[in-house]
PDB file of C-alpha atoms and ligand atoms in Angstrom:
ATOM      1  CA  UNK A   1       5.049  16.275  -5.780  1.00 94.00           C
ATOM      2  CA  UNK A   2       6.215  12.660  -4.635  1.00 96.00           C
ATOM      3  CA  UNK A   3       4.563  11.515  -1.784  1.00 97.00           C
ATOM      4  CA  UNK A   4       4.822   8.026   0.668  1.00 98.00           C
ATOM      5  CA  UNK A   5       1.896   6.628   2.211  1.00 98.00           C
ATOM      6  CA  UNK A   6       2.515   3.687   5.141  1.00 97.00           C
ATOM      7  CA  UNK A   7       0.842   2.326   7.569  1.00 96.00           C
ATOM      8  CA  UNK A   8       0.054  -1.507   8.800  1.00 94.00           C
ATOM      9  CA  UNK A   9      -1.698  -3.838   6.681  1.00 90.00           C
ATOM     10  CA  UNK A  10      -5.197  -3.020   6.145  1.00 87.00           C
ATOM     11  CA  UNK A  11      -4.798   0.842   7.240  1.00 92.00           C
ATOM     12  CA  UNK A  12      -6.237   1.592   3.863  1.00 91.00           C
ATOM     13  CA  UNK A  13      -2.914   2.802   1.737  1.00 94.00           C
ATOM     14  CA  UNK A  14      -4.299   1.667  -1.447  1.00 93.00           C
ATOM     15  CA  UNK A  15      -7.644   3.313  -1.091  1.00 92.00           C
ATOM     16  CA  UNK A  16      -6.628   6.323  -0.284  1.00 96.00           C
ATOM     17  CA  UNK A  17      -4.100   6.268  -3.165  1.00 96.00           C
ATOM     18  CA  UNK A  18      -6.565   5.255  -5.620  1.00 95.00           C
ATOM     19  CA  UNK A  19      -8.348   8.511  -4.769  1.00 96.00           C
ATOM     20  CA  UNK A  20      -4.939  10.377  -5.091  1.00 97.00           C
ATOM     21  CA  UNK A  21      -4.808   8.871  -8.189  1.00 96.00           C
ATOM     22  CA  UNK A  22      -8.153   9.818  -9.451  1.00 95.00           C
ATOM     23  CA  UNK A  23      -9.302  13.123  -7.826  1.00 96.00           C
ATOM     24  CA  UNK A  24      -5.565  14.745  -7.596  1.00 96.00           C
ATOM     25  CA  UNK A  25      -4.030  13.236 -10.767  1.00 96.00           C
ATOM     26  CA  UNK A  26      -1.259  11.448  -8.668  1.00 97.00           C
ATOM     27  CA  UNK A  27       0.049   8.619 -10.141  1.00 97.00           C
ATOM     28  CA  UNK A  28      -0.381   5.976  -7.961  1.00 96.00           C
ATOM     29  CA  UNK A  29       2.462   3.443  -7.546  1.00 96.00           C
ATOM     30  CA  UNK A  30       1.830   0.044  -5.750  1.00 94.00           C
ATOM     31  CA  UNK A  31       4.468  -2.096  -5.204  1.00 93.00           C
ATOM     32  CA  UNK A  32       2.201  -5.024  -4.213  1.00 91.00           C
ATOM     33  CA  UNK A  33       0.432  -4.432  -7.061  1.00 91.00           C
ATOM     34  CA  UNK A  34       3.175  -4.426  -9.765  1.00 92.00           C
ATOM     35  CA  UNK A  35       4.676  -7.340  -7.804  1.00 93.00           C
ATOM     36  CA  UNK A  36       1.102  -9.061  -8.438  1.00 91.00           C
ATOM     37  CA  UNK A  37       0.873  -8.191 -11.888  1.00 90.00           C
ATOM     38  CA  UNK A  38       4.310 -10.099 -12.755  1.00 91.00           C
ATOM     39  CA  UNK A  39       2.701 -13.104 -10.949  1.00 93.00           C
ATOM     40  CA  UNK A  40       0.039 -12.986 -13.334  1.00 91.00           C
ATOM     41  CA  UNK A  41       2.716 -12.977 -16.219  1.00 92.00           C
ATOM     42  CA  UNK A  42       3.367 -16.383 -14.393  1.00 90.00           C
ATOM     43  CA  UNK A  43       6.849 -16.000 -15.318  1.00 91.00           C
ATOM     44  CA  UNK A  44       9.693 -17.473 -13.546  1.00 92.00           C
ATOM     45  CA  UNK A  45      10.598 -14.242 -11.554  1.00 91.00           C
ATOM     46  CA  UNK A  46       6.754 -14.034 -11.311  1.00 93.00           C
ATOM     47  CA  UNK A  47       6.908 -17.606  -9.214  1.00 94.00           C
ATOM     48  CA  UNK A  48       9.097 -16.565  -7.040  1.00 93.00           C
ATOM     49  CA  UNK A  49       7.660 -13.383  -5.993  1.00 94.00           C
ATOM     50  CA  UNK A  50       4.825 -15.880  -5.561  1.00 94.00           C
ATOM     51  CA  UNK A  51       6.188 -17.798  -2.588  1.00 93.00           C
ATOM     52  CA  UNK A  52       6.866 -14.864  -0.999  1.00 93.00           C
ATOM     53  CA  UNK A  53       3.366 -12.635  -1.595  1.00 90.00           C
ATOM     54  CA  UNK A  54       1.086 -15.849  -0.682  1.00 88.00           C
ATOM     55  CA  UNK A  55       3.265 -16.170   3.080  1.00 86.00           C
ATOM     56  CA  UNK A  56       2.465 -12.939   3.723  1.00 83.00           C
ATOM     57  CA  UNK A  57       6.756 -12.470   3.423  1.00 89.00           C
ATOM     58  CA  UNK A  58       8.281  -9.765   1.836  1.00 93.00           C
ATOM     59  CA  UNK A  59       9.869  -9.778  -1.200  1.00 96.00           C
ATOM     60  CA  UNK A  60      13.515  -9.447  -1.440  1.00 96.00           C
ATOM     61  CA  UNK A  61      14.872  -5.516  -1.437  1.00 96.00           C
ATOM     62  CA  UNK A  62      16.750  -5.628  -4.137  1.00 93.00           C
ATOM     63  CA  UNK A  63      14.178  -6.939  -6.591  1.00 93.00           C
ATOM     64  CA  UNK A  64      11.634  -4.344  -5.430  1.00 95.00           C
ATOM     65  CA  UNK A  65      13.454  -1.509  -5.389  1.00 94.00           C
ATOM     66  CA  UNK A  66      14.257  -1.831  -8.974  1.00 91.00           C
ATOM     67  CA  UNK A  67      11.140  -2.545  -9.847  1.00 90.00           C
ATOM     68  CA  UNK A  68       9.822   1.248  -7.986  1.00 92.00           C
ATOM     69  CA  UNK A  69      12.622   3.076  -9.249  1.00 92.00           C
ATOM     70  CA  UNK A  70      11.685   1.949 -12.984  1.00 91.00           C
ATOM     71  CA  UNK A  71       7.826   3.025 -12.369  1.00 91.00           C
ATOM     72  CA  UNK A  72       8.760   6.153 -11.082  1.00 92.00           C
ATOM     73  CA  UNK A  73      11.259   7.399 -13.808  1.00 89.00           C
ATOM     74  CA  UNK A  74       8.724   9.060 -16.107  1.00 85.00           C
ATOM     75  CA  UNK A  75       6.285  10.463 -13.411  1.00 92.00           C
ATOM     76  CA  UNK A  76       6.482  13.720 -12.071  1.00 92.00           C
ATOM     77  CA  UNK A  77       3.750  13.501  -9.510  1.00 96.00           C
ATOM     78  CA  UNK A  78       3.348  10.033  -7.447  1.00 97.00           C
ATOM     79  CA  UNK A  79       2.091   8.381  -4.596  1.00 98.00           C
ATOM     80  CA  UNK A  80       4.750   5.474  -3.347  1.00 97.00           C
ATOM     81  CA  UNK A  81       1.897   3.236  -1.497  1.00 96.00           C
ATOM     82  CA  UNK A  82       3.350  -0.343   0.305  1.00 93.00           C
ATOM     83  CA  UNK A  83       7.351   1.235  -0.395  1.00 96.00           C
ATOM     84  CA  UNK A  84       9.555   1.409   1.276  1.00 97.00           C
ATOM     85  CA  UNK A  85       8.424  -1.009   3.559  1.00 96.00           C
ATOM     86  CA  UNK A  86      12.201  -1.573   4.797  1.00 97.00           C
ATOM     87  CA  UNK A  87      15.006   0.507   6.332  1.00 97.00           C
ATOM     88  CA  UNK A  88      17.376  -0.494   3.283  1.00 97.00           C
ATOM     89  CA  UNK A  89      14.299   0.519   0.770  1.00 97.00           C
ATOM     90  CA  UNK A  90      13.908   3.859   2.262  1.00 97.00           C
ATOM     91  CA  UNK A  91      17.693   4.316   1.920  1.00 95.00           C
ATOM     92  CA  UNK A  92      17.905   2.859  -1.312  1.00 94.00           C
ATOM     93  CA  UNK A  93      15.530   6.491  -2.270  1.00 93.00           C
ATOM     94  CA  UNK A  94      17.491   8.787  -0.925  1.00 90.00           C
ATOM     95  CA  UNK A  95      18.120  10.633  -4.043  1.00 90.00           C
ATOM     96  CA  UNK A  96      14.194  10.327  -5.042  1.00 90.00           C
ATOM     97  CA  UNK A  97      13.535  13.780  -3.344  1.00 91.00           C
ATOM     98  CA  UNK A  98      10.237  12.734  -1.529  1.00 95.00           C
ATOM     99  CA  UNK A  99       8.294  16.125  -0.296  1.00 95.00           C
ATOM    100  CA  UNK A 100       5.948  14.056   2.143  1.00 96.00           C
ATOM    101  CA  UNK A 101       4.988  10.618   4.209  1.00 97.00           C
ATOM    102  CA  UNK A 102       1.776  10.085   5.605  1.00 98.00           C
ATOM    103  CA  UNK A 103       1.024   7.228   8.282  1.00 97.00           C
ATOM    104  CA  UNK A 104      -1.901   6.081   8.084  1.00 97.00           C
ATOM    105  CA  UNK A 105      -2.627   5.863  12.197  1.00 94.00           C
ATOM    106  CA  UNK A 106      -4.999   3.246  13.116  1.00 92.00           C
ATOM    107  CA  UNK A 107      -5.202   0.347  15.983  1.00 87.00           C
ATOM    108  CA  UNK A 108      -4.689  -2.818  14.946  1.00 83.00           C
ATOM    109  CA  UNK A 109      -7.815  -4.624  16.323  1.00 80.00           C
ATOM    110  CA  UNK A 110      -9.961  -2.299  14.064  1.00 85.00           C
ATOM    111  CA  UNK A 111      -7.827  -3.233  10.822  1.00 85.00           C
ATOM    112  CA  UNK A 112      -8.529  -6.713  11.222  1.00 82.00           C
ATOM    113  CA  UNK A 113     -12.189  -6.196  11.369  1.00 77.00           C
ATOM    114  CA  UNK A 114     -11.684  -4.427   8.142  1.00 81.00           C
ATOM    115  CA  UNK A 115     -10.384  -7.226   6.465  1.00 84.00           C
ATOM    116  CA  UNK A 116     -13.083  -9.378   6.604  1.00 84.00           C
ATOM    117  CA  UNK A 117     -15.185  -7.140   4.219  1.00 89.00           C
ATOM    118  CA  UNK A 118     -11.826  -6.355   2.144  1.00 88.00           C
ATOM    119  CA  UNK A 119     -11.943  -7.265  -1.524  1.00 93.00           C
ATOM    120  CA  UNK A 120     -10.104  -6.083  -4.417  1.00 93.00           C
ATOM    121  CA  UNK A 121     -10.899  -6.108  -8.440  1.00 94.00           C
ATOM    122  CA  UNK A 122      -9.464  -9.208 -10.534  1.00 92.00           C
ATOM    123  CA  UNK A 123      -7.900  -7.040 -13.263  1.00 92.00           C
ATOM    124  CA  UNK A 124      -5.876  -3.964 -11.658  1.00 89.00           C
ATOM    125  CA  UNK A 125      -6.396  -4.528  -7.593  1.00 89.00           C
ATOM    126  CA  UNK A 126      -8.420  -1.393  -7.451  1.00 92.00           C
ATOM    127  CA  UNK A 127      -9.996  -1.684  -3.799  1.00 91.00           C
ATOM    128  CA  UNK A 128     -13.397  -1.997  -2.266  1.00 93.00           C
ATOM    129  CA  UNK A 129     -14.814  -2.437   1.238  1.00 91.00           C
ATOM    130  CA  UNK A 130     -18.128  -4.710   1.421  1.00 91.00           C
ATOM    131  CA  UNK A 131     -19.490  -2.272   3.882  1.00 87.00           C
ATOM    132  CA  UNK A 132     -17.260   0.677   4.159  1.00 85.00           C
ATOM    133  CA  UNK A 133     -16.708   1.436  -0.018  1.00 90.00           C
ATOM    134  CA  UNK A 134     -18.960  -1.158  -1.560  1.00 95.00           C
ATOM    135  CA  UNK A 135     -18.700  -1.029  -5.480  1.00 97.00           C
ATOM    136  CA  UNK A 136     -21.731   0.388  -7.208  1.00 97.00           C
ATOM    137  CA  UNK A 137     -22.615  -3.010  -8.877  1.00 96.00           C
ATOM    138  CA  UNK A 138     -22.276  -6.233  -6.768  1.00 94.00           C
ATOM    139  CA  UNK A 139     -18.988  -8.266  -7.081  1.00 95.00           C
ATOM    140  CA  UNK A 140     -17.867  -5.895  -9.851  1.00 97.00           C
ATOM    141  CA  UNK A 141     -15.307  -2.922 -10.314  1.00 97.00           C
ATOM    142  CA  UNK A 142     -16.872   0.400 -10.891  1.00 97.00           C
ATOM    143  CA  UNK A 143     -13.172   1.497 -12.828  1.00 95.00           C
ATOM    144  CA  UNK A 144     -13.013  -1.792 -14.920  1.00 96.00           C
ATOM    145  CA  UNK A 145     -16.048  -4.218 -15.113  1.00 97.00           C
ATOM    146  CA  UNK A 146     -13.391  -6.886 -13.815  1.00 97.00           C
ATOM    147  CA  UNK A 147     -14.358  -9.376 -11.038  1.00 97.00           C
ATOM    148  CA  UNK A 148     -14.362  -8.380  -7.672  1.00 96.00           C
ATOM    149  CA  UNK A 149     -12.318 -10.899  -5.279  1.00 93.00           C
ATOM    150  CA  UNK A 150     -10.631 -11.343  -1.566  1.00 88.00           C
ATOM    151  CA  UNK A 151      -6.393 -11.605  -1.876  1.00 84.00           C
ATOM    152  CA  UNK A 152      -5.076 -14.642  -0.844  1.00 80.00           C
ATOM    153  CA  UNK A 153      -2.829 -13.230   1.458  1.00 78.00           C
ATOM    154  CA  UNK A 154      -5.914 -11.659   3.525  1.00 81.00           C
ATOM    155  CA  UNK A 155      -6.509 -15.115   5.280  1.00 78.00           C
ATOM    156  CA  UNK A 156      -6.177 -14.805   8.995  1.00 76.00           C
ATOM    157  CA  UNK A 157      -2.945 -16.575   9.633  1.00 80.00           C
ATOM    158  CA  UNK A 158      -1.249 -14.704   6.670  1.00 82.00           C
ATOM    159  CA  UNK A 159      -2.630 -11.480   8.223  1.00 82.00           C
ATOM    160  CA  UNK A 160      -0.892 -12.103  11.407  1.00 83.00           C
ATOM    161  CA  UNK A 161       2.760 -12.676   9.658  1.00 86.00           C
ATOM    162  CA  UNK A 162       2.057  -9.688   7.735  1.00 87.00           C
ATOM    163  CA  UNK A 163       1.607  -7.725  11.089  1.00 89.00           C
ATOM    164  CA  UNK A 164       4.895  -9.141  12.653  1.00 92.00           C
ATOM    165  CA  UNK A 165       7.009  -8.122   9.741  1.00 93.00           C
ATOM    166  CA  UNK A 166       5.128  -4.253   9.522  1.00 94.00           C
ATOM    167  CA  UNK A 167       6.299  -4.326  13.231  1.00 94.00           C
ATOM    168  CA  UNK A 168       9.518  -5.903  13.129  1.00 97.00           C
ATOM    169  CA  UNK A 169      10.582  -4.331   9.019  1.00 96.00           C
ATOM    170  CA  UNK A 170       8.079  -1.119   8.143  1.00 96.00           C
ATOM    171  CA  UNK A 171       8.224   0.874  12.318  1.00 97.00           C
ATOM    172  CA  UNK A 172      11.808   1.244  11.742  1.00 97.00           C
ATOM    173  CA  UNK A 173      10.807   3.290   8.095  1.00 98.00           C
ATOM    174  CA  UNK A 174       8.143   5.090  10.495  1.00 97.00           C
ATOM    175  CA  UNK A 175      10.907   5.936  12.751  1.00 97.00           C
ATOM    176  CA  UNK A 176      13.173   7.148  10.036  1.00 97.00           C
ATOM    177  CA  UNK A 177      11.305   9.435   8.120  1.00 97.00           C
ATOM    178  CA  UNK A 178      10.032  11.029  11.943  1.00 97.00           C
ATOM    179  CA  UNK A 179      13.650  12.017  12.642  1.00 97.00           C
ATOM    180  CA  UNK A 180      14.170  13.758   9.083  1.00 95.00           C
ATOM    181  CA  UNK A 181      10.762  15.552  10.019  1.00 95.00           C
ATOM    182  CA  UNK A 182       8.553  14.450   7.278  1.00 95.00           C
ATOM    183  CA  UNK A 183       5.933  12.270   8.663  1.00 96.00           C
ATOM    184  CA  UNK A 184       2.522  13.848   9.070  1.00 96.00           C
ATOM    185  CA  UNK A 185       0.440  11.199  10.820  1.00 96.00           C
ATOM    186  CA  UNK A 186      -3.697  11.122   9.552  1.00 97.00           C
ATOM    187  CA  UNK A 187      -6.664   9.332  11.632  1.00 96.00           C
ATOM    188  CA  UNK A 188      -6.952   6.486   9.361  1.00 95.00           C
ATOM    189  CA  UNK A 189     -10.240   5.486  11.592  1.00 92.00           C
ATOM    190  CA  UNK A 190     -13.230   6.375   9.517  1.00 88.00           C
ATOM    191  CA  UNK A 191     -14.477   6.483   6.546  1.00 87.00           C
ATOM    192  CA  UNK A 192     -12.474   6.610   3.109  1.00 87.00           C
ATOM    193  CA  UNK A 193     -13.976   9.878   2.719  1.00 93.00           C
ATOM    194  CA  UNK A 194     -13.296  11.694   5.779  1.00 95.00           C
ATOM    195  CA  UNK A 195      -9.118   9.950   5.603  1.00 96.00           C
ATOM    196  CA  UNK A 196      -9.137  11.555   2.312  1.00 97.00           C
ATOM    197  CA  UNK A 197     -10.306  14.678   3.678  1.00 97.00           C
ATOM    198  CA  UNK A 198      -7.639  14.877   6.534  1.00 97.00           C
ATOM    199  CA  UNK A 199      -5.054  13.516   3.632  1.00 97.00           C
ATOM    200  CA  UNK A 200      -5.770  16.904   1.469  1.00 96.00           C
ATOM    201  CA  UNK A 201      -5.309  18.680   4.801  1.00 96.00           C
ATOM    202  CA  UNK A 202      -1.905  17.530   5.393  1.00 94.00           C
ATOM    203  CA  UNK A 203      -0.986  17.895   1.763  1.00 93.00           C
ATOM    204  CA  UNK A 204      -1.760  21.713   2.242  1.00 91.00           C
ATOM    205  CA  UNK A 205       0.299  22.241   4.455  1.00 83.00           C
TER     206      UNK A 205
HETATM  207  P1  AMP B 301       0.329  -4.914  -0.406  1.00 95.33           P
HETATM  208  O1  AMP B 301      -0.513  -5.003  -1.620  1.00 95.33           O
HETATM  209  O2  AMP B 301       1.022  -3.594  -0.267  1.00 95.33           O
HETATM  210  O3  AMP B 301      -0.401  -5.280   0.854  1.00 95.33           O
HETATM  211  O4  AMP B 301       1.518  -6.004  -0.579  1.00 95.33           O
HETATM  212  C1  AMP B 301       1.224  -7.373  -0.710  1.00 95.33           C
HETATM  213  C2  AMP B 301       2.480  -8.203  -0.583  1.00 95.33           C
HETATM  214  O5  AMP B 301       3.421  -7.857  -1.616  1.00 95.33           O
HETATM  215  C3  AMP B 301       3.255  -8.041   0.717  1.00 95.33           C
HETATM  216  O6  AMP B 301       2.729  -8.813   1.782  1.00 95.33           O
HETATM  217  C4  AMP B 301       4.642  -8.510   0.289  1.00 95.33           C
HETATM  218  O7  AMP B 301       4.698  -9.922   0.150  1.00 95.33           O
HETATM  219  C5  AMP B 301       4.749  -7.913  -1.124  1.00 95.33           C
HETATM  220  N1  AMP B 301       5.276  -6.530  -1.067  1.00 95.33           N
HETATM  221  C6  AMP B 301       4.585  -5.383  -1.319  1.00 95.33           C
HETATM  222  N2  AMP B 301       5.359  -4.300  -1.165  1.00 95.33           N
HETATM  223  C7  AMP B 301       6.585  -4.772  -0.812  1.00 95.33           C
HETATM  224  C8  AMP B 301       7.821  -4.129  -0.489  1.00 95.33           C
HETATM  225  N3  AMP B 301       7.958  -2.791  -0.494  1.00 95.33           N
HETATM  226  N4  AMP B 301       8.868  -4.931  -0.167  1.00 95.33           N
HETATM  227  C9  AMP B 301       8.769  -6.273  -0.165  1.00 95.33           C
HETATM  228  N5  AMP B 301       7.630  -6.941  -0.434  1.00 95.33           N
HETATM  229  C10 AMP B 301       6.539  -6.198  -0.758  1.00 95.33           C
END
């Protein structure tokens, strides 16, 4: 099974492939997060992507979609969370035979309330919510013991750019994958727990 999740910033993709990842067995493929872990290399490529990550830009097609298509080779069952994120990305995997897209539906004044409690661990990203998915020990990741901190590019400002270019780049993917009849939209206003829920639903049918 190969399976997109989008929404806007903040809808909660990464959550609610984390639980994908650890209740279904889906391997779950970030491309913010692989983009952030060759930052960490702090390798030339790594600076670049940089520039781009901490302006709340996005990263240049070509680099990210080989980047997703080399994660996904060995995996038979994924979840694709923050790709594609542009018209030519969703093209560009075509031949990746994807069986479903969810949208993560939410408004966007609630999603920048969530921020504000947003943090994520130091080690592997793996996310928590302050008040909505607090981590069982304070400041530190229930998976990995690693520090728990807020992303750079969750600063207000950043936030906003991020917004214009989901709007102006990632509707047009929404748009697409309507018209070939394979987006199945989920409330993404609740809990983690009840999204999941309504997730499983849809991946039932
Ligand atoms: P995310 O963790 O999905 O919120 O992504 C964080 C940042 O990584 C984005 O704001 C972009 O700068 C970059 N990024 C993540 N996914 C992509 C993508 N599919 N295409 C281009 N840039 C991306």
């Amino acid at each position: 099974m190969h399976l997109i999740i989008l929404g806007p910033p903040g809808s909660g993709k990464g959550t609610i492939a984390d639980q994908l990842e650890q209740k279904l067995r889906y391997a779950h493929i970030s491309a913010g997060a692989i983009l952030r872990e060759e930052v960490a290399k702090d390798t030339t490529i790594g600076r670049e992507i940089q520039k781009y990550i901490d302006k709340g830009k996005l990263v240049p097609n070509a680099l990210v979609n080989d980047i997703v298509r080399l994660e996904v080779q060995s995996k038979k069952k994924y979840v694709l969370d923050g790709f594609p994120r542009t018209l030519e990305q969703a093209k560009a995997i075509a031949d990746m035979h994807i069986d479903k897209v969810i949208l993560l539906d939410i408004d966007e004044k609630t999603v920048i309330q969530r921020f504000a409690g947003r943090r994520v661990c130091s080690k592997a990203g793996h996310g928590y919510h302050l008040q909505f998915l607090p981590p069982k020990k304070k400041s530190v990741c229930d998976i990995d013991g690693s520090k728990l901190i807020r992303r750079k590019d969750d600063q207000p400002k950043v936030i906003r750019d991020r917004f214009r270019i989901y709007h102006r780049e990632t509707l047009p993917v929404v748009r697409y994958f309507q018209r070939k009849k394979m987006l199945q939209r989920v409330d993404a206003d609740g809990q983690p727990g009840e999204v999941f829920r309504s997730v499983k639903a849809v991946l039932k049918k």
